[in-house]
């Protein structure tokens, strides 16, 4: 799991609307999952989940058909993490966690590209999140000054 945490906010802000992770990823397996979770980290360390989502790499173009995954190839995927409306108070932090599993919320991906409902053997997926000028992995969200309400 990769964890990215902001510095503490100095003023109250509202995170509102759709949240998305744009990730440039490669894997050693025939399939893998890219799971993302947005959290509000309170000053006492409590991490409150705001929203999350997952993309199964072979269904990166939609759930209607599987597209083969070529191990080692870098793919850009958009993980829709749904919408949120959350005030982020001073001294709180925003965190994004990126993993290749979110079981039991999402079904286990065995990494073989086969039928995950009947298969019994899996493979280890060695995943890489790429982030450079040509492949800018990023969290996309809207932050506005707090409404004060």
Short mmCIF file of N, CA and C in Angstrom, two decimals:
data_model
loop_
_atom_site.label_atom_id
_atom_site.label_comp_id
_atom_site.label_asym_id
_atom_site.label_seq_id
_atom_site.Cartn_x
_atom_site.Cartn_y
_atom_site.Cartn_z
N UNK A 1 0.84 -1.17 0.00
CA UNK A 1 0.00 0.00 0.00
C UNK A 1 0.89 1.23 0.00
N UNK A 2 0.49 2.20 -0.81
CA UNK A 2 1.13 3.51 -0.80
C UNK A 2 0.23 4.47 -0.04
N UNK A 3 0.82 5.31 0.78
CA UNK A 3 0.07 6.27 1.58
C UNK A 3 0.69 7.66 1.36
N UNK A 4 -0.15 8.60 0.96
CA UNK A 4 0.28 9.99 0.79
C UNK A 4 -0.58 10.84 1.71
N UNK A 5 0.07 11.63 2.58
CA UNK A 5 -0.64 12.44 3.55
C UNK A 5 -0.17 13.89 3.43
N UNK A 6 -1.14 14.81 3.39
CA UNK A 6 -0.81 16.23 3.29
C UNK A 6 -0.26 16.75 4.62
N UNK A 7 0.25 17.95 4.57
CA UNK A 7 0.58 18.68 5.79
C UNK A 7 -0.75 19.10 6.44
N UNK A 8 -0.74 19.42 7.72
CA UNK A 8 -1.98 19.88 8.35
C UNK A 8 -2.49 21.16 7.69
N UNK A 9 -3.80 21.23 7.51
CA UNK A 9 -4.41 22.44 6.95
C UNK A 9 -4.38 23.54 8.00
N UNK A 10 -4.14 24.78 7.56
CA UNK A 10 -4.09 25.92 8.48
C UNK A 10 -5.43 26.62 8.59
N UNK A 11 -6.32 26.37 7.61
CA UNK A 11 -7.66 26.96 7.66
C UNK A 11 -8.67 25.90 7.23
N UNK A 12 -9.91 26.10 7.60
CA UNK A 12 -10.96 25.15 7.24
C UNK A 12 -11.24 25.22 5.74
N UNK A 13 -11.41 24.05 5.14
CA UNK A 13 -11.73 23.94 3.72
C UNK A 13 -12.84 22.91 3.55
N UNK A 14 -13.57 23.00 2.46
CA UNK A 14 -14.57 21.99 2.13
C UNK A 14 -14.08 21.20 0.92
N UNK A 15 -14.07 19.89 1.05
CA UNK A 15 -13.81 19.00 -0.08
C UNK A 15 -15.18 18.58 -0.56
N UNK A 16 -15.51 18.93 -1.80
CA UNK A 16 -16.88 18.72 -2.27
C UNK A 16 -16.89 18.30 -3.74
N UNK A 17 -17.72 17.31 -4.04
CA UNK A 17 -17.87 16.87 -5.42
C UNK A 17 -17.19 15.55 -5.70
N UNK A 18 -17.00 15.25 -7.00
CA UNK A 18 -16.39 13.98 -7.38
C UNK A 18 -14.91 13.93 -7.00
N UNK A 19 -14.46 12.72 -6.66
CA UNK A 19 -13.06 12.48 -6.32
C UNK A 19 -12.55 11.37 -7.23
N UNK A 20 -11.35 11.56 -7.74
CA UNK A 20 -10.81 10.62 -8.71
C UNK A 20 -9.30 10.48 -8.52
N UNK A 21 -8.81 9.27 -8.65
CA UNK A 21 -7.38 9.03 -8.73
C UNK A 21 -7.06 8.70 -10.18
N UNK A 22 -6.15 9.46 -10.77
CA UNK A 22 -5.62 9.13 -12.09
C UNK A 22 -4.26 8.50 -11.83
N UNK A 23 -4.14 7.22 -12.15
CA UNK A 23 -2.93 6.47 -11.83
C UNK A 23 -2.31 5.88 -13.08
N UNK A 24 -1.01 6.00 -13.17
CA UNK A 24 -0.24 5.35 -14.24
C UNK A 24 0.41 4.14 -13.59
N UNK A 25 -0.04 2.95 -13.98
CA UNK A 25 0.38 1.73 -13.30
C UNK A 25 0.87 0.68 -14.28
N UNK A 26 1.75 -0.16 -13.78
CA UNK A 26 2.15 -1.37 -14.50
C UNK A 26 2.14 -2.51 -13.50
N UNK A 27 2.06 -3.73 -14.02
CA UNK A 27 2.01 -4.90 -13.16
C UNK A 27 2.78 -6.05 -13.80
N UNK A 28 3.20 -6.98 -12.99
CA UNK A 28 3.86 -8.19 -13.49
C UNK A 28 2.85 -9.28 -13.80
N UNK A 29 1.59 -9.07 -13.42
CA UNK A 29 0.55 -10.10 -13.55
C UNK A 29 -0.32 -9.87 -14.78
N UNK A 30 -1.19 -10.83 -15.03
CA UNK A 30 -2.14 -10.72 -16.14
C UNK A 30 -3.34 -9.86 -15.78
N UNK A 31 -3.45 -9.48 -14.51
CA UNK A 31 -4.51 -8.60 -14.05
C UNK A 31 -4.16 -8.15 -12.64
N UNK A 32 -4.68 -7.02 -12.23
CA UNK A 32 -4.52 -6.52 -10.87
C UNK A 32 -5.60 -5.48 -10.61
N UNK A 33 -5.75 -5.11 -9.37
CA UNK A 33 -6.70 -4.06 -8.99
C UNK A 33 -5.92 -2.82 -8.56
N UNK A 34 -6.54 -1.67 -8.81
CA UNK A 34 -6.03 -0.40 -8.29
C UNK A 34 -7.13 0.17 -7.42
N UNK A 35 -6.91 0.16 -6.12
CA UNK A 35 -7.90 0.65 -5.16
C UNK A 35 -7.38 1.95 -4.56
N UNK A 36 -8.29 2.90 -4.36
CA UNK A 36 -7.90 4.19 -3.78
C UNK A 36 -8.92 4.58 -2.72
N UNK A 37 -8.42 5.20 -1.67
CA UNK A 37 -9.28 5.63 -0.56
C UNK A 37 -8.85 7.03 -0.13
N UNK A 38 -9.81 7.95 0.03
CA UNK A 38 -9.57 9.30 0.52
C UNK A 38 -9.98 9.36 1.98
N UNK A 39 -9.11 9.92 2.81
CA UNK A 39 -9.37 9.99 4.24
C UNK A 39 -9.12 11.39 4.78
N UNK A 40 -9.86 11.73 5.83
CA UNK A 40 -9.64 12.94 6.62
C UNK A 40 -8.93 12.48 7.89
N UNK A 41 -7.68 12.91 8.08
CA UNK A 41 -6.90 12.48 9.24
C UNK A 41 -7.02 13.55 10.32
N UNK A 42 -7.65 13.19 11.43
CA UNK A 42 -7.86 14.11 12.55
C UNK A 42 -6.56 14.31 13.31
N UNK A 43 -6.43 15.39 14.08
CA UNK A 43 -5.20 15.66 14.83
C UNK A 43 -4.80 14.53 15.79
N UNK A 44 -5.78 13.77 16.29
CA UNK A 44 -5.46 12.67 17.21
C UNK A 44 -5.06 11.40 16.48
N UNK A 45 -4.99 11.44 15.12
CA UNK A 45 -4.57 10.29 14.34
C UNK A 45 -5.70 9.47 13.75
N UNK A 46 -6.93 9.71 14.20
CA UNK A 46 -8.08 8.98 13.65
C UNK A 46 -8.20 9.32 12.16
N UNK A 47 -8.31 8.30 11.32
CA UNK A 47 -8.42 8.49 9.87
C UNK A 47 -9.84 8.11 9.44
N UNK A 48 -10.61 9.12 9.06
CA UNK A 48 -12.01 8.94 8.67
C UNK A 48 -12.10 8.75 7.16
N UNK A 49 -12.63 7.60 6.73
CA UNK A 49 -12.79 7.33 5.30
C UNK A 49 -13.88 8.23 4.74
N UNK A 50 -13.55 8.95 3.66
CA UNK A 50 -14.52 9.81 3.00
C UNK A 50 -15.13 9.13 1.78
N UNK A 51 -14.30 8.51 0.96
CA UNK A 51 -14.80 7.82 -0.23
C UNK A 51 -13.70 6.93 -0.76
N UNK A 52 -14.09 5.99 -1.61
CA UNK A 52 -13.11 5.08 -2.18
C UNK A 52 -13.62 4.50 -3.48
N UNK A 53 -12.74 3.81 -4.19
CA UNK A 53 -13.12 3.17 -5.43
C UNK A 53 -12.05 2.20 -5.88
N UNK A 54 -12.36 1.44 -6.92
CA UNK A 54 -11.44 0.42 -7.40
C UNK A 54 -11.64 0.21 -8.90
N UNK A 55 -10.54 -0.02 -9.60
CA UNK A 55 -10.57 -0.41 -11.00
C UNK A 55 -9.84 -1.74 -11.12
N UNK A 56 -10.49 -2.72 -11.72
CA UNK A 56 -9.84 -3.98 -12.09
C UNK A 56 -9.20 -3.71 -13.45
N UNK A 57 -7.89 -3.86 -13.53
CA UNK A 57 -7.15 -3.39 -14.69
C UNK A 57 -7.67 -3.95 -16.01
N UNK A 58 -8.08 -5.20 -16.04
CA UNK A 58 -8.57 -5.75 -17.31
C UNK A 58 -9.92 -5.17 -17.72
N UNK A 59 -10.60 -4.49 -16.79
CA UNK A 59 -11.86 -3.81 -17.09
C UNK A 59 -11.68 -2.29 -17.09
N UNK A 60 -10.47 -1.83 -17.38
CA UNK A 60 -10.15 -0.40 -17.34
C UNK A 60 -10.97 0.42 -18.33
N UNK A 61 -11.50 -0.20 -19.37
CA UNK A 61 -12.32 0.50 -20.34
C UNK A 61 -13.81 0.38 -20.07
N UNK A 62 -14.19 -0.28 -18.98
CA UNK A 62 -15.59 -0.49 -18.64
C UNK A 62 -15.85 -1.94 -18.29
N UNK A 63 -16.94 -2.17 -17.58
CA UNK A 63 -17.25 -3.52 -17.08
C UNK A 63 -17.89 -4.43 -18.12
N UNK A 64 -18.15 -3.91 -19.32
CA UNK A 64 -18.83 -4.71 -20.31
C UNK A 64 -17.92 -5.70 -21.05
N UNK A 65 -16.59 -5.46 -20.99
CA UNK A 65 -15.69 -6.42 -21.64
C UNK A 65 -14.29 -6.31 -21.05
N UNK A 66 -13.65 -7.46 -20.96
CA UNK A 66 -12.28 -7.52 -20.48
C UNK A 66 -11.32 -7.20 -21.61
N UNK A 67 -10.28 -6.44 -21.31
CA UNK A 67 -9.22 -6.12 -22.26
C UNK A 67 -7.92 -6.68 -21.66
N UNK A 68 -7.20 -7.51 -22.41
CA UNK A 68 -5.99 -8.13 -21.84
C UNK A 68 -5.01 -7.09 -21.28
N UNK A 69 -4.32 -7.51 -20.24
CA UNK A 69 -3.28 -6.70 -19.60
C UNK A 69 -1.94 -7.29 -20.03
N UNK A 70 -1.08 -6.45 -20.54
CA UNK A 70 0.27 -6.87 -20.94
C UNK A 70 1.22 -6.56 -19.78
N UNK A 71 1.74 -7.59 -19.10
CA UNK A 71 2.65 -7.33 -17.99
C UNK A 71 3.79 -6.40 -18.40
N UNK A 72 4.08 -5.42 -17.55
CA UNK A 72 5.14 -4.45 -17.78
C UNK A 72 4.70 -3.21 -18.53
N UNK A 73 3.54 -3.24 -19.16
CA UNK A 73 3.03 -2.08 -19.88
C UNK A 73 2.43 -1.09 -18.88
N UNK A 74 2.66 0.20 -19.10
CA UNK A 74 2.10 1.23 -18.22
C UNK A 74 0.74 1.64 -18.77
N UNK A 75 -0.27 1.58 -17.91
CA UNK A 75 -1.63 1.98 -18.26
C UNK A 75 -2.05 3.16 -17.42
N UNK A 76 -2.79 4.10 -18.02
CA UNK A 76 -3.41 5.17 -17.25
C UNK A 76 -4.83 4.72 -16.92
N UNK A 77 -5.15 4.71 -15.64
CA UNK A 77 -6.50 4.33 -15.21
C UNK A 77 -7.08 5.44 -14.35
N UNK A 78 -8.39 5.57 -14.43
CA UNK A 78 -9.12 6.55 -13.61
C UNK A 78 -9.97 5.79 -12.61
N UNK A 79 -9.63 5.94 -11.34
CA UNK A 79 -10.38 5.30 -10.27
C UNK A 79 -11.39 6.32 -9.76
N UNK A 80 -12.65 6.09 -10.07
CA UNK A 80 -13.73 6.96 -9.59
C UNK A 80 -14.00 6.61 -8.12
N UNK A 81 -13.82 7.58 -7.25
CA UNK A 81 -13.97 7.35 -5.82
C UNK A 81 -15.29 7.90 -5.30
N UNK A 82 -16.22 8.17 -6.22
CA UNK A 82 -17.53 8.71 -5.90
C UNK A 82 -17.41 10.16 -5.46
N UNK A 83 -18.48 10.70 -4.94
CA UNK A 83 -18.52 12.09 -4.51
C UNK A 83 -18.40 12.16 -2.99
N UNK A 84 -17.99 13.33 -2.52
CA UNK A 84 -17.97 13.57 -1.09
C UNK A 84 -18.31 15.04 -0.84
N UNK A 85 -18.68 15.34 0.37
CA UNK A 85 -18.90 16.71 0.83
C UNK A 85 -18.48 16.72 2.29
N UNK A 86 -17.28 17.20 2.52
CA UNK A 86 -16.69 17.07 3.85
C UNK A 86 -15.91 18.33 4.21
N UNK A 87 -16.21 18.93 5.36
CA UNK A 87 -15.33 20.00 5.82
C UNK A 87 -14.03 19.40 6.36
N UNK A 88 -12.93 20.03 6.02
CA UNK A 88 -11.63 19.63 6.56
C UNK A 88 -11.18 20.77 7.46
N UNK A 89 -11.10 20.51 8.72
CA UNK A 89 -10.85 21.54 9.72
C UNK A 89 -9.36 21.83 9.87
N UNK A 90 -9.02 22.98 10.46
CA UNK A 90 -7.61 23.26 10.72
C UNK A 90 -6.97 22.13 11.52
N UNK A 91 -5.73 21.87 11.24
CA UNK A 91 -4.92 20.81 11.86
C UNK A 91 -5.28 19.41 11.38
N UNK A 92 -6.26 19.27 10.49
CA UNK A 92 -6.55 17.98 9.87
C UNK A 92 -5.68 17.84 8.63
N UNK A 93 -5.53 16.61 8.17
CA UNK A 93 -4.77 16.31 6.96
C UNK A 93 -5.66 15.52 6.00
N UNK A 94 -5.34 15.57 4.74
CA UNK A 94 -5.99 14.73 3.73
C UNK A 94 -5.00 13.62 3.39
N UNK A 95 -5.52 12.40 3.30
CA UNK A 95 -4.67 11.25 2.97
C UNK A 95 -5.30 10.48 1.82
N UNK A 96 -4.46 9.96 0.94
CA UNK A 96 -4.93 9.01 -0.08
C UNK A 96 -4.11 7.74 0.09
N UNK A 97 -4.81 6.61 0.12
CA UNK A 97 -4.18 5.30 0.20
C UNK A 97 -4.43 4.58 -1.12
N UNK A 98 -3.39 4.00 -1.68
CA UNK A 98 -3.48 3.28 -2.95
C UNK A 98 -2.98 1.86 -2.70
N UNK A 99 -3.80 0.89 -3.08
CA UNK A 99 -3.46 -0.52 -2.86
C UNK A 99 -3.93 -1.34 -4.06
N UNK A 100 -3.61 -2.62 -4.05
CA UNK A 100 -4.07 -3.49 -5.12
C UNK A 100 -5.13 -4.46 -4.62
N UNK A 101 -5.77 -4.11 -3.51
CA UNK A 101 -6.86 -4.92 -2.98
C UNK A 101 -7.68 -4.07 -2.03
N UNK A 102 -8.96 -4.38 -1.96
CA UNK A 102 -9.84 -3.74 -0.97
C UNK A 102 -10.85 -4.78 -0.51
N UNK A 103 -10.35 -6.00 -0.25
CA UNK A 103 -11.20 -7.09 0.22
C UNK A 103 -11.52 -6.85 1.70
N UNK A 104 -12.71 -7.03 2.16
CA UNK A 104 -13.83 -7.73 1.54
C UNK A 104 -14.81 -6.84 0.79
N UNK A 105 -14.56 -5.52 0.74
CA UNK A 105 -15.51 -4.65 0.03
C UNK A 105 -15.59 -5.03 -1.46
N UNK A 106 -14.45 -5.35 -2.06
CA UNK A 106 -14.38 -5.76 -3.45
C UNK A 106 -13.83 -7.18 -3.51
N UNK A 107 -14.29 -7.96 -4.47
CA UNK A 107 -13.86 -9.35 -4.62
C UNK A 107 -12.35 -9.44 -4.85
N UNK A 108 -11.77 -10.52 -4.38
CA UNK A 108 -10.34 -10.75 -4.55
C UNK A 108 -10.02 -10.93 -6.03
N UNK A 109 -8.91 -10.34 -6.47
CA UNK A 109 -8.40 -10.51 -7.83
C UNK A 109 -7.21 -11.46 -7.73
N UNK A 110 -7.29 -12.61 -8.39
CA UNK A 110 -6.22 -13.60 -8.31
C UNK A 110 -5.04 -13.29 -9.23
N UNK A 111 -5.17 -12.25 -10.05
CA UNK A 111 -4.07 -11.80 -10.87
C UNK A 111 -3.80 -12.61 -12.12
N UNK A 112 -4.62 -13.61 -12.40
CA UNK A 112 -4.37 -14.49 -13.54
C UNK A 112 -5.08 -14.03 -14.80
N UNK A 113 -6.06 -13.14 -14.66
CA UNK A 113 -6.87 -12.74 -15.80
C UNK A 113 -7.97 -13.73 -16.09
N UNK A 114 -8.07 -14.78 -15.27
CA UNK A 114 -9.09 -15.82 -15.46
C UNK A 114 -10.35 -15.50 -14.69
N UNK A 115 -11.19 -16.50 -14.55
CA UNK A 115 -12.47 -16.36 -13.85
C UNK A 115 -12.22 -16.37 -12.34
N UNK A 116 -12.31 -15.21 -11.72
CA UNK A 116 -12.03 -15.10 -10.29
C UNK A 116 -13.08 -15.76 -9.41
N UNK A 117 -14.23 -16.13 -9.96
CA UNK A 117 -15.27 -16.78 -9.14
C UNK A 117 -15.07 -18.28 -9.03
N UNK A 118 -14.35 -18.89 -9.99
CA UNK A 118 -14.16 -20.34 -9.94
C UNK A 118 -12.70 -20.74 -9.76
N UNK A 119 -11.77 -19.87 -10.06
CA UNK A 119 -10.34 -20.20 -9.93
C UNK A 119 -9.95 -20.34 -8.47
N UNK A 120 -8.95 -21.14 -8.22
CA UNK A 120 -8.50 -21.36 -6.84
C UNK A 120 -7.04 -20.99 -6.63
N UNK A 121 -6.30 -20.74 -7.70
CA UNK A 121 -4.89 -20.40 -7.57
C UNK A 121 -4.65 -19.00 -8.12
N UNK A 122 -3.84 -18.25 -7.41
CA UNK A 122 -3.51 -16.90 -7.84
C UNK A 122 -2.03 -16.72 -8.04
N UNK A 123 -1.66 -15.53 -8.47
CA UNK A 123 -0.25 -15.17 -8.63
C UNK A 123 0.00 -13.88 -7.86
N UNK A 124 1.25 -13.64 -7.55
CA UNK A 124 1.63 -12.39 -6.90
C UNK A 124 1.79 -11.33 -7.98
N UNK A 125 1.12 -10.21 -7.82
CA UNK A 125 1.23 -9.09 -8.75
C UNK A 125 2.21 -8.08 -8.16
N UNK A 126 3.25 -7.80 -8.89
CA UNK A 126 4.20 -6.75 -8.49
C UNK A 126 3.83 -5.50 -9.27
N UNK A 127 3.21 -4.56 -8.58
CA UNK A 127 2.66 -3.36 -9.21
C UNK A 127 3.57 -2.17 -8.98
N UNK A 128 3.57 -1.27 -9.96
CA UNK A 128 4.34 -0.03 -9.86
C UNK A 128 3.40 1.13 -10.18
N UNK A 129 3.40 2.14 -9.31
CA UNK A 129 2.72 3.39 -9.59
C UNK A 129 3.76 4.34 -10.16
N UNK A 130 3.55 4.77 -11.40
CA UNK A 130 4.50 5.65 -12.07
C UNK A 130 4.06 7.10 -11.85
N UNK A 131 5.05 7.95 -11.57
CA UNK A 131 4.75 9.37 -11.38
C UNK A 131 5.96 10.18 -11.81
N UNK A 132 5.84 10.80 -12.98
CA UNK A 132 6.88 11.68 -13.49
C UNK A 132 6.21 12.66 -14.44
N UNK A 133 6.99 13.48 -15.12
CA UNK A 133 6.41 14.51 -16.00
C UNK A 133 5.56 13.89 -17.12
N UNK A 134 5.97 12.75 -17.62
CA UNK A 134 5.23 12.11 -18.71
C UNK A 134 4.03 11.30 -18.21
N UNK A 135 4.08 10.87 -16.96
CA UNK A 135 3.02 10.04 -16.39
C UNK A 135 2.63 10.61 -15.01
N UNK A 136 1.88 11.70 -15.01
CA UNK A 136 1.56 12.39 -13.75
C UNK A 136 0.38 11.76 -13.00
N UNK A 137 0.67 10.72 -12.23
CA UNK A 137 -0.38 10.16 -11.36
C UNK A 137 -0.81 11.24 -10.38
N UNK A 138 -2.13 11.28 -10.10
CA UNK A 138 -2.60 12.40 -9.27
C UNK A 138 -3.98 12.12 -8.69
N UNK A 139 -4.25 12.82 -7.61
CA UNK A 139 -5.57 12.84 -6.99
C UNK A 139 -6.28 14.08 -7.50
N UNK A 140 -7.53 13.91 -7.96
CA UNK A 140 -8.30 15.03 -8.49
C UNK A 140 -9.51 15.24 -7.58
N UNK A 141 -9.59 16.41 -6.95
CA UNK A 141 -10.73 16.75 -6.11
C UNK A 141 -10.90 18.25 -6.06
N UNK A 142 -12.05 18.69 -5.63
CA UNK A 142 -12.34 20.12 -5.52
C UNK A 142 -12.29 20.52 -4.06
N UNK A 143 -11.49 21.55 -3.78
CA UNK A 143 -11.37 22.10 -2.43
C UNK A 143 -11.72 23.56 -2.52
N UNK A 144 -12.66 24.01 -1.66
CA UNK A 144 -13.09 25.40 -1.63
C UNK A 144 -13.02 25.92 -0.20
N UNK A 145 -12.96 27.25 -0.02
CA UNK A 145 -12.99 27.78 1.34
C UNK A 145 -14.23 27.28 2.08
N UNK A 146 -14.08 27.06 3.35
CA UNK A 146 -15.20 26.54 4.15
C UNK A 146 -16.40 27.46 4.09
N UNK A 147 -17.57 26.86 4.06
CA UNK A 147 -18.81 27.63 3.95
C UNK A 147 -19.20 28.27 5.27
N UNK A 148 -18.65 27.74 6.34
CA UNK A 148 -18.95 28.32 7.66
C UNK A 148 -20.29 27.90 8.21
N UNK A 149 -20.99 27.04 7.50
CA UNK A 149 -22.33 26.61 7.94
C UNK A 149 -22.23 25.43 8.76
#
